[in-house]
Short mmCIF file of C-alpha atoms and ligand atoms in Angstrom, two decimals:
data_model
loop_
_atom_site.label_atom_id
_atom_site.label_comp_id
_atom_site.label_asym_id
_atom_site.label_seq_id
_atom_site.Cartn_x
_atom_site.Cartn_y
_atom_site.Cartn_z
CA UNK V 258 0.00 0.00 0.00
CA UNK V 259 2.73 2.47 0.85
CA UNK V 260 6.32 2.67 -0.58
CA UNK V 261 7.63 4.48 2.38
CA UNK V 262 5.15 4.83 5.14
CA UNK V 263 7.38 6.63 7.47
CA UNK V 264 7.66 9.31 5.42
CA UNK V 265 4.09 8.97 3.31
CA UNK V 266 2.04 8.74 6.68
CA UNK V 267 4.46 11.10 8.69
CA UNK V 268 2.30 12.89 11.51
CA UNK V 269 2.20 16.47 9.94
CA UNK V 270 4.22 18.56 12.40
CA UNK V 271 7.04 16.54 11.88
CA UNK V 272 6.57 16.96 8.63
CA UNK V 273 6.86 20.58 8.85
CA UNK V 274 9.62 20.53 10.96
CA UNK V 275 11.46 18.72 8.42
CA UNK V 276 10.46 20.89 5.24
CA UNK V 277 11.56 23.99 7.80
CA UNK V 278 15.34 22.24 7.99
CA UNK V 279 15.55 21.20 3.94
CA UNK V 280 14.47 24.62 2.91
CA UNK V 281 17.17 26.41 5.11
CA UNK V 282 19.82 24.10 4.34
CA UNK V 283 18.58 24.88 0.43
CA UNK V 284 18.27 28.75 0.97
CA UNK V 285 21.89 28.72 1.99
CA UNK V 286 23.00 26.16 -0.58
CA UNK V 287 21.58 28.16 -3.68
CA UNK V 288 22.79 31.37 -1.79
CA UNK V 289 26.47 30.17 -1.48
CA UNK V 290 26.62 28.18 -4.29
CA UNK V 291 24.78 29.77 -7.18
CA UNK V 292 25.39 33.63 -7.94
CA UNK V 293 22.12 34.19 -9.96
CA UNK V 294 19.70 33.46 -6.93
CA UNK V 295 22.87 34.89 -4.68
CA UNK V 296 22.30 38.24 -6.79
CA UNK V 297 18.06 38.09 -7.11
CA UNK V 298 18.45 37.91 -2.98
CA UNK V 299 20.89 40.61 -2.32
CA UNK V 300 19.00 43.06 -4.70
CA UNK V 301 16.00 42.53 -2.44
CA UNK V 302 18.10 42.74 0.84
CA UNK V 303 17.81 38.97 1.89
CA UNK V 304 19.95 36.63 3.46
CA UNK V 305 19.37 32.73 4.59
CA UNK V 306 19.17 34.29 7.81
CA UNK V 307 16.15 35.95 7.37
CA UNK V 308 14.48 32.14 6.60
CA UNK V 309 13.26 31.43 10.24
CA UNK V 310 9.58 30.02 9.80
CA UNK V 311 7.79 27.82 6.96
CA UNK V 312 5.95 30.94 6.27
CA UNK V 313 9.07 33.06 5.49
CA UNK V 314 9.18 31.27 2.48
CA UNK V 315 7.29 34.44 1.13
CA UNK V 316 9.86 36.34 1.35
CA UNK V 317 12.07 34.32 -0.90
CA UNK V 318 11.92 36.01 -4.75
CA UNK V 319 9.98 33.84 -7.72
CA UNK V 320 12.14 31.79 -10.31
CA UNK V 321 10.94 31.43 -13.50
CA UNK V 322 12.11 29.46 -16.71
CA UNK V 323 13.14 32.59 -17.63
CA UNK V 324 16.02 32.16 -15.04
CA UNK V 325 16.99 29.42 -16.13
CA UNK V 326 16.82 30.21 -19.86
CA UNK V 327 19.47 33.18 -19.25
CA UNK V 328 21.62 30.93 -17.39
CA UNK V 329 21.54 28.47 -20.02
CA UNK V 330 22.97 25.65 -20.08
CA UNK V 331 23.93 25.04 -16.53
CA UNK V 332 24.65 28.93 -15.15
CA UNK V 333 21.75 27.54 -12.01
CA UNK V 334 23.01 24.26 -10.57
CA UNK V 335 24.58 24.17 -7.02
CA UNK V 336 27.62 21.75 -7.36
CA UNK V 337 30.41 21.74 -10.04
CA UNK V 338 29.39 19.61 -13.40
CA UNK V 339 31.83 16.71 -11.52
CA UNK V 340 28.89 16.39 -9.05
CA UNK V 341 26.72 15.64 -11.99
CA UNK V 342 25.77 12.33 -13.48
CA UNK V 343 22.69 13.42 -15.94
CA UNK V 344 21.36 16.01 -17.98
CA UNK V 345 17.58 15.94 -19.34
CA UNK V 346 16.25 19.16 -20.89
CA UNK V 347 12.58 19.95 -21.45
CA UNK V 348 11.31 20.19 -25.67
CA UNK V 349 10.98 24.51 -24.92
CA UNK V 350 8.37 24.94 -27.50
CA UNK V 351 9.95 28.59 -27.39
CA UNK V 352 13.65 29.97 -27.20
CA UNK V 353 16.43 27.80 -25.62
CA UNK V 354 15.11 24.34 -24.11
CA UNK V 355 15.59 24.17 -20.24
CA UNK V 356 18.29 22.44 -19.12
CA UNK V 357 18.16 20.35 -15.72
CA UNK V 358 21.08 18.13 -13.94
CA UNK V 359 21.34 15.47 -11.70
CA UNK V 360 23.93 14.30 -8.65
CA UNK V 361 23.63 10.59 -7.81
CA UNK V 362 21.41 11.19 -5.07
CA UNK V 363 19.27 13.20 -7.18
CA UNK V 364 18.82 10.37 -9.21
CA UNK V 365 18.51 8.05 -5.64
CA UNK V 366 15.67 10.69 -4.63
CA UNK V 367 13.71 10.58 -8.25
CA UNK V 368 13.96 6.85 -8.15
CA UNK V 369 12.66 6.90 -4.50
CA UNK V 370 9.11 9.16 -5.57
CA UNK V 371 8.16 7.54 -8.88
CA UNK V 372 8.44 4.17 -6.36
CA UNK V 373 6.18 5.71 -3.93
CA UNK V 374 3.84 6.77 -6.96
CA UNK V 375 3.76 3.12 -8.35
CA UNK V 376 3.08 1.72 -5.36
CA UNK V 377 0.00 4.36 -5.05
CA UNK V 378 -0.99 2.90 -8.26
CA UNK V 379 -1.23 -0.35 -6.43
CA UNK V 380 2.41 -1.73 -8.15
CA UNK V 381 5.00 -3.79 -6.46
CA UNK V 382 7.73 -6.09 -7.09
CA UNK V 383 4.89 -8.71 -8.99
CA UNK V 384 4.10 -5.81 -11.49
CA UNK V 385 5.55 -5.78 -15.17
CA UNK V 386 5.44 -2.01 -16.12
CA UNK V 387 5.64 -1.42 -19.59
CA UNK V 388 7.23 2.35 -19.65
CA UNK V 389 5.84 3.97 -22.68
CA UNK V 390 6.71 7.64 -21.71
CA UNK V 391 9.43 8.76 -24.24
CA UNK V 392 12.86 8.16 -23.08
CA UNK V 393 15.82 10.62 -24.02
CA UNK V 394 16.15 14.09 -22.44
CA UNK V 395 12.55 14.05 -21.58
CA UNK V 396 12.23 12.74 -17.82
CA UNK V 397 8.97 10.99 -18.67
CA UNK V 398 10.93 7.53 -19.54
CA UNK V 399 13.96 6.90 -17.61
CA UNK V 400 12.52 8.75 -14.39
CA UNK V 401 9.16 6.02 -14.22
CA UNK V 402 12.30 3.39 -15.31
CA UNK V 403 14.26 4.08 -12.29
CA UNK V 404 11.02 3.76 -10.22
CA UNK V 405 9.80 0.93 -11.59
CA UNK V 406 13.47 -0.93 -11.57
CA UNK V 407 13.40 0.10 -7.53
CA UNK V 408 10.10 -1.16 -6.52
CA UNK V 409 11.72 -4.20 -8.21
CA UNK V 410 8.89 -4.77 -11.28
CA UNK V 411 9.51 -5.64 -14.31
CA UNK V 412 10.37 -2.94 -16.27
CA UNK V 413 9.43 -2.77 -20.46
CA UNK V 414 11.40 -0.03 -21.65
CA UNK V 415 9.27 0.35 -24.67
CA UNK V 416 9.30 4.47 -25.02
CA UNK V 417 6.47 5.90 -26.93
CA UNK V 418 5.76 4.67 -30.41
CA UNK V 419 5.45 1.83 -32.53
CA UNK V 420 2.07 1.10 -31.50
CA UNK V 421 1.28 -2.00 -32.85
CA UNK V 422 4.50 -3.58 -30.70
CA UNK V 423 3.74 -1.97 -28.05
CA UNK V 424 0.44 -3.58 -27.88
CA UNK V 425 1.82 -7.26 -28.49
CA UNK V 426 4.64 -7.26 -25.57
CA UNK V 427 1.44 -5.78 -23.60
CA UNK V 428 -0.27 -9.53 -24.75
CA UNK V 429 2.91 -11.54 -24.54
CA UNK V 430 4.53 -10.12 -21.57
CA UNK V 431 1.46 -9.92 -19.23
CA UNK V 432 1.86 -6.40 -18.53
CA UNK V 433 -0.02 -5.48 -15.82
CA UNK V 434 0.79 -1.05 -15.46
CA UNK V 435 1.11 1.13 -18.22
CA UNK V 436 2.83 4.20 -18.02
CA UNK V 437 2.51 6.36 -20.73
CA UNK V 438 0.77 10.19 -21.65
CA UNK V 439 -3.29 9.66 -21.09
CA UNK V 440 -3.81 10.76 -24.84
CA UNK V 441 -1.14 7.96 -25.86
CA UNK V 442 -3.16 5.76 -23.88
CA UNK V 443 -6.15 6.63 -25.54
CA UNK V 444 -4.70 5.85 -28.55
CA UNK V 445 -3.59 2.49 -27.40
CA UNK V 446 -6.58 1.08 -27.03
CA UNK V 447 -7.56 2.36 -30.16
CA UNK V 448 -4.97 0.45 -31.94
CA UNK V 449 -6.04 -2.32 -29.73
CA UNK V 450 -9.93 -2.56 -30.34
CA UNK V 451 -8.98 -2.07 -34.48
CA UNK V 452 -6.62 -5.15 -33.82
CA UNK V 453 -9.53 -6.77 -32.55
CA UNK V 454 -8.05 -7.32 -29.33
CA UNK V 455 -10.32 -7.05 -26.05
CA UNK V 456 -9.40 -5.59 -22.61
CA UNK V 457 -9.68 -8.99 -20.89
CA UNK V 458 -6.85 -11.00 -22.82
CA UNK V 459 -5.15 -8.24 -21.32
CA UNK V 460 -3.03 -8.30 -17.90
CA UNK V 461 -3.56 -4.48 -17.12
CA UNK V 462 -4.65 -3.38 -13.53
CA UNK V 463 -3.76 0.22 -13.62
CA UNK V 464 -2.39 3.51 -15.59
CA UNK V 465 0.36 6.00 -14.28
CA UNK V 466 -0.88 8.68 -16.72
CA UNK V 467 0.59 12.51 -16.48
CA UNK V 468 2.41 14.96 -18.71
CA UNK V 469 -0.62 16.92 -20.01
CA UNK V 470 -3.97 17.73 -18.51
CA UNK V 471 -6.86 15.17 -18.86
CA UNK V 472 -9.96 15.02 -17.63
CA UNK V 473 -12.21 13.19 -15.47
CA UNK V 474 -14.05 12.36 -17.96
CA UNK V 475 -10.61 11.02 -19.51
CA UNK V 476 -10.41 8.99 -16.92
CA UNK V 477 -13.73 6.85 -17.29
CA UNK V 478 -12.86 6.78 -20.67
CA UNK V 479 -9.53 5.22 -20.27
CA UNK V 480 -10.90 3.48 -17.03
CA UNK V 481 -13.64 1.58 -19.30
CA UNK V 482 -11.96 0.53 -22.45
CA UNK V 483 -8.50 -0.43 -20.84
CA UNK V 484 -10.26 -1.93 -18.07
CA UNK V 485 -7.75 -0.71 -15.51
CA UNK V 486 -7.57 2.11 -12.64
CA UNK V 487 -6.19 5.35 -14.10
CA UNK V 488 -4.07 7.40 -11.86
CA UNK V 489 -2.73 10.93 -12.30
CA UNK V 490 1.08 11.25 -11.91
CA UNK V 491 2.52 15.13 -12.21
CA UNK V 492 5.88 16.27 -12.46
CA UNK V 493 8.12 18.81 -14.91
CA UNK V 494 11.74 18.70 -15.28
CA UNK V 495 12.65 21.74 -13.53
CA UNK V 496 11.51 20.02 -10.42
CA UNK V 497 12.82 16.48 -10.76
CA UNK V 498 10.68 15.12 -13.29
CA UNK V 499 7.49 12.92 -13.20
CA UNK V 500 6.98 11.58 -9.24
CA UNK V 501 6.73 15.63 -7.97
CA UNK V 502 2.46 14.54 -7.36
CA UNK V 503 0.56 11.53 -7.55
CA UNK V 504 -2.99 10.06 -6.80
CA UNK V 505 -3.93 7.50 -4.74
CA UNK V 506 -6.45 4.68 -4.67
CA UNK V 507 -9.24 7.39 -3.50
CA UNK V 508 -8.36 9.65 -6.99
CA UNK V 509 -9.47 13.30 -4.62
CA UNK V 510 -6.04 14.95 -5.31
CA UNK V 511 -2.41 14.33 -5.99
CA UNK V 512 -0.07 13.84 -3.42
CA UNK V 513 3.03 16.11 -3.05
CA UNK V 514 5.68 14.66 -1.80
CA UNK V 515 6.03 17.35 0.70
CA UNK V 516 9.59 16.14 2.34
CA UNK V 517 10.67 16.89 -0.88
CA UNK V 518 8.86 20.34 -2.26
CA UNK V 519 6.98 22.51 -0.65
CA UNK V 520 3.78 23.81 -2.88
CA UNK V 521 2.25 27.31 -2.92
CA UNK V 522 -0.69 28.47 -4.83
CA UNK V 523 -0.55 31.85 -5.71
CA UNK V 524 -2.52 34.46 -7.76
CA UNK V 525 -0.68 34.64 -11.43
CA UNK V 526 -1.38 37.85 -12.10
CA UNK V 527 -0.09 39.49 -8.61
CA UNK V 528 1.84 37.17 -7.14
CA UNK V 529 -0.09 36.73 -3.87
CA UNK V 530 -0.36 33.44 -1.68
CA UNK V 531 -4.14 32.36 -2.23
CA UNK V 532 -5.94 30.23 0.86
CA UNK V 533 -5.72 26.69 1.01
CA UNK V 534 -8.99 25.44 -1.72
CA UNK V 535 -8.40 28.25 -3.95
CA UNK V 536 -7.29 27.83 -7.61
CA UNK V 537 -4.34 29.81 -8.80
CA UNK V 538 -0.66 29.21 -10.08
CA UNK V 539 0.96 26.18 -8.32
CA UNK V 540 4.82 27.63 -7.30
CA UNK V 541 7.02 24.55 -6.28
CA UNK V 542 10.01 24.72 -3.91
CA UNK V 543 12.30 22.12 -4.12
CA UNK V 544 14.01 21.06 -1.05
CA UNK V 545 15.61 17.80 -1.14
CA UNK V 546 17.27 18.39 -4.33
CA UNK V 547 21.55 19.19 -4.90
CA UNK V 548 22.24 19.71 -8.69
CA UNK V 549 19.82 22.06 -8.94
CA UNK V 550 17.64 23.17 -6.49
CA UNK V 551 15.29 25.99 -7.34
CA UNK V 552 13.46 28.59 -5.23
CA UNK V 553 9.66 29.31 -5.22
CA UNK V 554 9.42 27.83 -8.57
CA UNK V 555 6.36 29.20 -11.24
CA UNK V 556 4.96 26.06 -12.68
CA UNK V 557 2.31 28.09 -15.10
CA UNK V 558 0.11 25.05 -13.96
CA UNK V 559 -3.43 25.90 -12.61
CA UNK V 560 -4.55 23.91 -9.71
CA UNK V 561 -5.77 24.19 -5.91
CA UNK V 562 -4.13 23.18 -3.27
CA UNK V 563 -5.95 20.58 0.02
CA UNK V 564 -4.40 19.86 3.25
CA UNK V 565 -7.40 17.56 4.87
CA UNK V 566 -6.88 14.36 5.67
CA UNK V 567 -6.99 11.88 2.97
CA UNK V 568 -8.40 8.82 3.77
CA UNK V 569 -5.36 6.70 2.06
CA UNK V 570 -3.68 7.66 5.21
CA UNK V 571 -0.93 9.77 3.51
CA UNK V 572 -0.43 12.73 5.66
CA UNK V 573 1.20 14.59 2.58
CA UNK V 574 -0.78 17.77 1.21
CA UNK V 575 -3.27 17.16 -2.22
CA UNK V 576 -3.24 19.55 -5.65
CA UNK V 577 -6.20 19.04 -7.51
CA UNK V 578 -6.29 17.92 -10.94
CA UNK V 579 -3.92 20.04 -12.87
CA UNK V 580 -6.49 22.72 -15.31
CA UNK V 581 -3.74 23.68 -17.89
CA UNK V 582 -1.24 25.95 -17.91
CA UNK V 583 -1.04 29.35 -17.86
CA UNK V 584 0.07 29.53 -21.60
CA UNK V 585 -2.59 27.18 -23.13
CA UNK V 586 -5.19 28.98 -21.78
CA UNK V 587 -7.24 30.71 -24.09
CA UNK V 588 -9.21 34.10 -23.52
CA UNK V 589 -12.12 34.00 -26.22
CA UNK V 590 -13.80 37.40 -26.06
CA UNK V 591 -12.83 37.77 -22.29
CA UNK V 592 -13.77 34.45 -20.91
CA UNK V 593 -10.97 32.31 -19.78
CA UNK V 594 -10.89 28.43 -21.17
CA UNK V 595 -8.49 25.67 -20.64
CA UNK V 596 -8.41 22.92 -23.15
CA UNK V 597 -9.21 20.11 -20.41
CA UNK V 598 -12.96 21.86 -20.05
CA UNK V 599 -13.56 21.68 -23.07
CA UNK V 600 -12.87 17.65 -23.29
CA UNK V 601 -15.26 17.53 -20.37
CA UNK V 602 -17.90 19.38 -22.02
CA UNK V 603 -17.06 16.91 -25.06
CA UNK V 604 -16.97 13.81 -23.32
CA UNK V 605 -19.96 14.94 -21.50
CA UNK V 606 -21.78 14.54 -24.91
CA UNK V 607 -21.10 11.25 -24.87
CA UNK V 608 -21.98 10.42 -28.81
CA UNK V 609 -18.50 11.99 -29.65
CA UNK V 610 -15.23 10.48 -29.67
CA UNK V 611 -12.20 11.75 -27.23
CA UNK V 612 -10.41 13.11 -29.77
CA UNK V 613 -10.44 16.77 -30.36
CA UNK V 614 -8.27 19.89 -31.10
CA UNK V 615 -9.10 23.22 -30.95
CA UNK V 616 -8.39 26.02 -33.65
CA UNK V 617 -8.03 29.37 -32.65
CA UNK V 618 -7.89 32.03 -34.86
CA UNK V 619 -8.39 35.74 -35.20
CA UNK V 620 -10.95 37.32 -37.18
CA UNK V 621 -11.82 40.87 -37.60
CA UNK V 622 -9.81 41.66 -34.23
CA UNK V 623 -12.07 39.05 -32.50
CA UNK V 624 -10.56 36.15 -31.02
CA UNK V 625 -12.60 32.65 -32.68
CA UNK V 626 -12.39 29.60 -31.41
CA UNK V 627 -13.44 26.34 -33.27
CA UNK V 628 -13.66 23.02 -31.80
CA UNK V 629 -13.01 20.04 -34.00
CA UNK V 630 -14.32 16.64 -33.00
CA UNK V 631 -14.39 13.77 -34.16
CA UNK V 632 -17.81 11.64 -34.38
CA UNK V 633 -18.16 8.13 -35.42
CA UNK V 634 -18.12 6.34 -38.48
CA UNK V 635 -22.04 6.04 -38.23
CA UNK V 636 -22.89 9.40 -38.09
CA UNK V 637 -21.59 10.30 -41.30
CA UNK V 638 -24.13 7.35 -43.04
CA UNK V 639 -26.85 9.75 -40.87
CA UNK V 640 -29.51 12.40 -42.17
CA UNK V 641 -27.69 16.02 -42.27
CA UNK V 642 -30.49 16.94 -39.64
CA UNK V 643 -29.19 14.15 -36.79
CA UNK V 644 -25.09 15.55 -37.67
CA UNK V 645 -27.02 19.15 -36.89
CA UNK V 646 -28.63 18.15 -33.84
CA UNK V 647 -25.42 16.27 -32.66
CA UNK V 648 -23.29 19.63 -33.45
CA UNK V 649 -26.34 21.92 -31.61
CA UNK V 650 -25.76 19.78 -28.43
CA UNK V 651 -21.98 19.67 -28.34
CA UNK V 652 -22.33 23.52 -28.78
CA UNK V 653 -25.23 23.78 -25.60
CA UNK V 654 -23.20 21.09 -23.54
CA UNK V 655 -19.93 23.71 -24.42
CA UNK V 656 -21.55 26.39 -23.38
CA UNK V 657 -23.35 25.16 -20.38
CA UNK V 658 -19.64 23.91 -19.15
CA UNK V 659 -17.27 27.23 -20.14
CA UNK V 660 -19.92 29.82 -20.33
CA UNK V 661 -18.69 30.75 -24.41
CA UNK V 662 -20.35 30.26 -27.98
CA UNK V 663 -17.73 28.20 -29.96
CA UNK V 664 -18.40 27.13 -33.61
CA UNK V 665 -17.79 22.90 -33.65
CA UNK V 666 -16.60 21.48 -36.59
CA UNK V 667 -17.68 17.31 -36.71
CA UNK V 668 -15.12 15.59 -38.69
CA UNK V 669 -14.68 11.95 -39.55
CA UNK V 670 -12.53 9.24 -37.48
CA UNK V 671 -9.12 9.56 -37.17
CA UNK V 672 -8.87 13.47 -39.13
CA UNK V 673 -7.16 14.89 -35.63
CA UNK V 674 -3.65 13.40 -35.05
CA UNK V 675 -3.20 10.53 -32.87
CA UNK V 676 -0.43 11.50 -30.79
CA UNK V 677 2.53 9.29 -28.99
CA UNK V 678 2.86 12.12 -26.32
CA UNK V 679 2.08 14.88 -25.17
CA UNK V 680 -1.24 16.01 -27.51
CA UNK V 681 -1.38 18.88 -29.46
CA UNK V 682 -4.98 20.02 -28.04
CA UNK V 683 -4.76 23.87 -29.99
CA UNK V 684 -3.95 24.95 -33.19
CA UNK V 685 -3.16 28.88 -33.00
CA UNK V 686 -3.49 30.73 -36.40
CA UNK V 687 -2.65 33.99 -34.74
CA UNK V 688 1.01 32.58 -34.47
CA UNK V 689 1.67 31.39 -37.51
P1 ADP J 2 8.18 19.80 -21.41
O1 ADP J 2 8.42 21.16 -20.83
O2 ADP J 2 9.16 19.36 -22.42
O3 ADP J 2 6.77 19.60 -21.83
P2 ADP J 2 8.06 18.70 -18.74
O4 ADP J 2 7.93 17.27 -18.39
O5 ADP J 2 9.01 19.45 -17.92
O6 ADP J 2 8.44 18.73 -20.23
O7 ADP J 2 6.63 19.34 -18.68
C1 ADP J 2 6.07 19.65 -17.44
C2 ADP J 2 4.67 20.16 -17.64
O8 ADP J 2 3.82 19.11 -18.09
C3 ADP J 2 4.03 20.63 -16.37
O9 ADP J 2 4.39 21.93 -16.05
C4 ADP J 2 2.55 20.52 -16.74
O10 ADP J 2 2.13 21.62 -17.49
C5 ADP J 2 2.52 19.29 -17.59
N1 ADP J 2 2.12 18.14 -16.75
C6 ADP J 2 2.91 17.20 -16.21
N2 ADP J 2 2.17 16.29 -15.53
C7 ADP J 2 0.89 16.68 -15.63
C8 ADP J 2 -0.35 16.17 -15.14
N3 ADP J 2 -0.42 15.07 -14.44
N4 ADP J 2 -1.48 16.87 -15.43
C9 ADP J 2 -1.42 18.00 -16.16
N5 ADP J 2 -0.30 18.51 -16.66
C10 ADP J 2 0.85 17.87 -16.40
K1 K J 3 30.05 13.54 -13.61
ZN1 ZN J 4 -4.61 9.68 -0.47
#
């Protein structure tokens, strides 16, 4: 049930207690060792000193990407490159990617929260995880490898791709987790179900899925044609990598790994600490980290943060479901949307299938957004009047959920890109 009870079920002073030691022992590590946070401190008059209580974390600036991007490549870790044993950079969509290193205990410590996360997921030494995150500088691979190799599973380094293999070691070996993107997944038992091959000839018990946003919705979708539980894993490589959050059995919340980070939520556009329950910008402290610790981190990602008890036992705090980030969320004539509500306004629909993109565009200085989606092979033999009716209710259902008018395009099976990753959920024709 528990990887590491003592620290998973740790009453929560002690907890606190210990996050209070880490993040002065960090403060002065990034302070001494690493002249751009050294710099960012002394322009604001602040020394590890001044670090006495949890709460005096506020007073510690914000570190963006941006930081790291004009430090690039390694201008922000805390011990000389001989201290390193691994590099894994993030794609950086824009500019410079964003570089990240690892001591060997860094490695010891990743290896030590994807375990805890697999054994949330109900994994153990008995389990054959088939790892199809991509491996390569993305952490998605080798950091739920290292996890899975430490709980002692068997691990099926299969990366992403190659779909139709993927599927037969998932036969042949007996896998029983799959690790992968959710939208991967969903694509995996695509392949499957066109390979005529059913859920139960299949070994699969449960789903480590993170690296993009995905709805609840999602989930019963994934739950009901794999046939397996389907638990949210979060992480980005600035922080460690995947293991940073995870759900339990109970699916209310992911678990930070608090003696590890510490998790704000604050306001995006002001920078303020919001109250516990209150969605906002998740900032991540890491505190158990030595190649590169970093301070107060902005994540972009939109979430809430929950510190009642759980009733896994796991004393550690809870971030909802991640909403999106920051960048992907759209503004369509003032209203805010996120991607993810729109797949549970979709899925809510129920006659559609999961896969969707949205197309944003700007016309006559108005902000448009379309919504493909694709509909099954048997609605296209139907009258034009059922393919209207079906498009007036995705429309209703859209706006009953986000509160905006979009224009839905139907379109046949398999027009939208299946994806072996992360998905490509917007299409922006203002950018290109
Ligand atoms: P890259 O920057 O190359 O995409 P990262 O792995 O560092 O690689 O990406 C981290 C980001 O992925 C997070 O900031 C978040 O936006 C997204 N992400 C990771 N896990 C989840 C999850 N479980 N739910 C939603 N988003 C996630
Ligand atoms: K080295
Ligand atoms: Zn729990």
């Amino acid at each position: 049930m528990y990887w590491n009870k003592t620290i998973e079920c740790m009453d929560k002073e002690l907890l606190k207690e210990l996050q209070l030691k880490r993040l002065k022992e960090t403060v002065k590590r990034v302070y001494h060792n690493v002249p751009h946070y050294r710099d960012k401190m002394q322009k604001i008059g602040l020394t590890p000193e001044d670090i006495k209580t949890l709460d005096d974390i506020k007073l510690l600036p914000f570190t963006t990407k941006d930081d790291l991007r004009q430090t690039y490549p390694f201008g922000m870790f805390a011990v000389p490159l001989s201290e390193v044993v691994r590099i894994h950079a993030s794609s950086g969509t824009t500019g410079k990617p964003t570089v990240v290193g690892y001591t060997r205990k860094d490695i010891d410590t990743w290896a030590e929260l994807v375990a805890r996360a697999i054994v949330s997921a109900g994994g153990g030494k008995d389990s054959i995880i088939q790892v199809s995150y991509g491996y390569g500088l993305f952490t998605g691979g080798l950091g739920l490898h290292y996890g899975a190799e430490r709980v002692g599973a068997v691990v099926i380094p299969t990366s992403g791709g190659n779909t139709k293999r993927q599927i037969m070691f998932m036969k042949d070996f007996g896998t029983t987790i799959l690790a992968c993107t959710p939208s991967y997944a969903l694509y995996l038992a695509e392949v499957m179900e066109e390979e005529g091959i059913k859920p139960e000839e299949l070994k699969l018990k449960a789903g480590i899925f993170g690296a993009e946003p995905w709805s609840e919705n999602m989930r019963k979708e994934l739950e009901q044609k794999l046939h397996i539980t389907a638990l949210d894993i979060f992480g980005m490589s600035e922080l460690i990598g995947p293991g940073v959050a995870m759900e339990c059995q109970y699916k209310n919340g992911l678990h930070v790994y608090e003696d590890c980070f510490i998790a704000e939520i604050i306001d995006p556009v002001t920078g303020e600490v919001l109250p516990e329950g209150e969605k906002g910008e998740l900032v991540i402290t890491t505190i158990a980290k030595e190649a590169l610790p970093v301070i107060r981190y902005r994540t972009r990602d939109i979430t809430a943060l929950h510190t009642d008890e759980c009733p896994c036992g796991r004393t550690h705090a809870r971030i909802e479901k991640i909403l999106g980030r920051t960048d992907d969320m759209l503004i369509i004539r003032g209203v805010n949307v996120f991607p993810s509500q729109i797949e549970t306004a979709l899925l809510n629909v129920g006659e559609v299938e999961p896969h969707y993109q949205l197309v944003v565009d700007r016309i006559d200085n108005l902000d448009q957004l379309e919504v493909w989606v694709e509909i099954s092979d048997k609605f296209f033999s139907d009258e034009v009047k059922e393919l209207e009716d079906l498009k007036r209710k995705i429309t209703h259902e859209i706006y009953s959920t986000v509160g905006i008018n979009v224009a839905v395009k139907l379109v046949e099976p398999k027009t939208i890109e299946r994806s072996e990753g992360k998905a490509k959920r917007v299409i922006d024709k203002r950018k290109i």
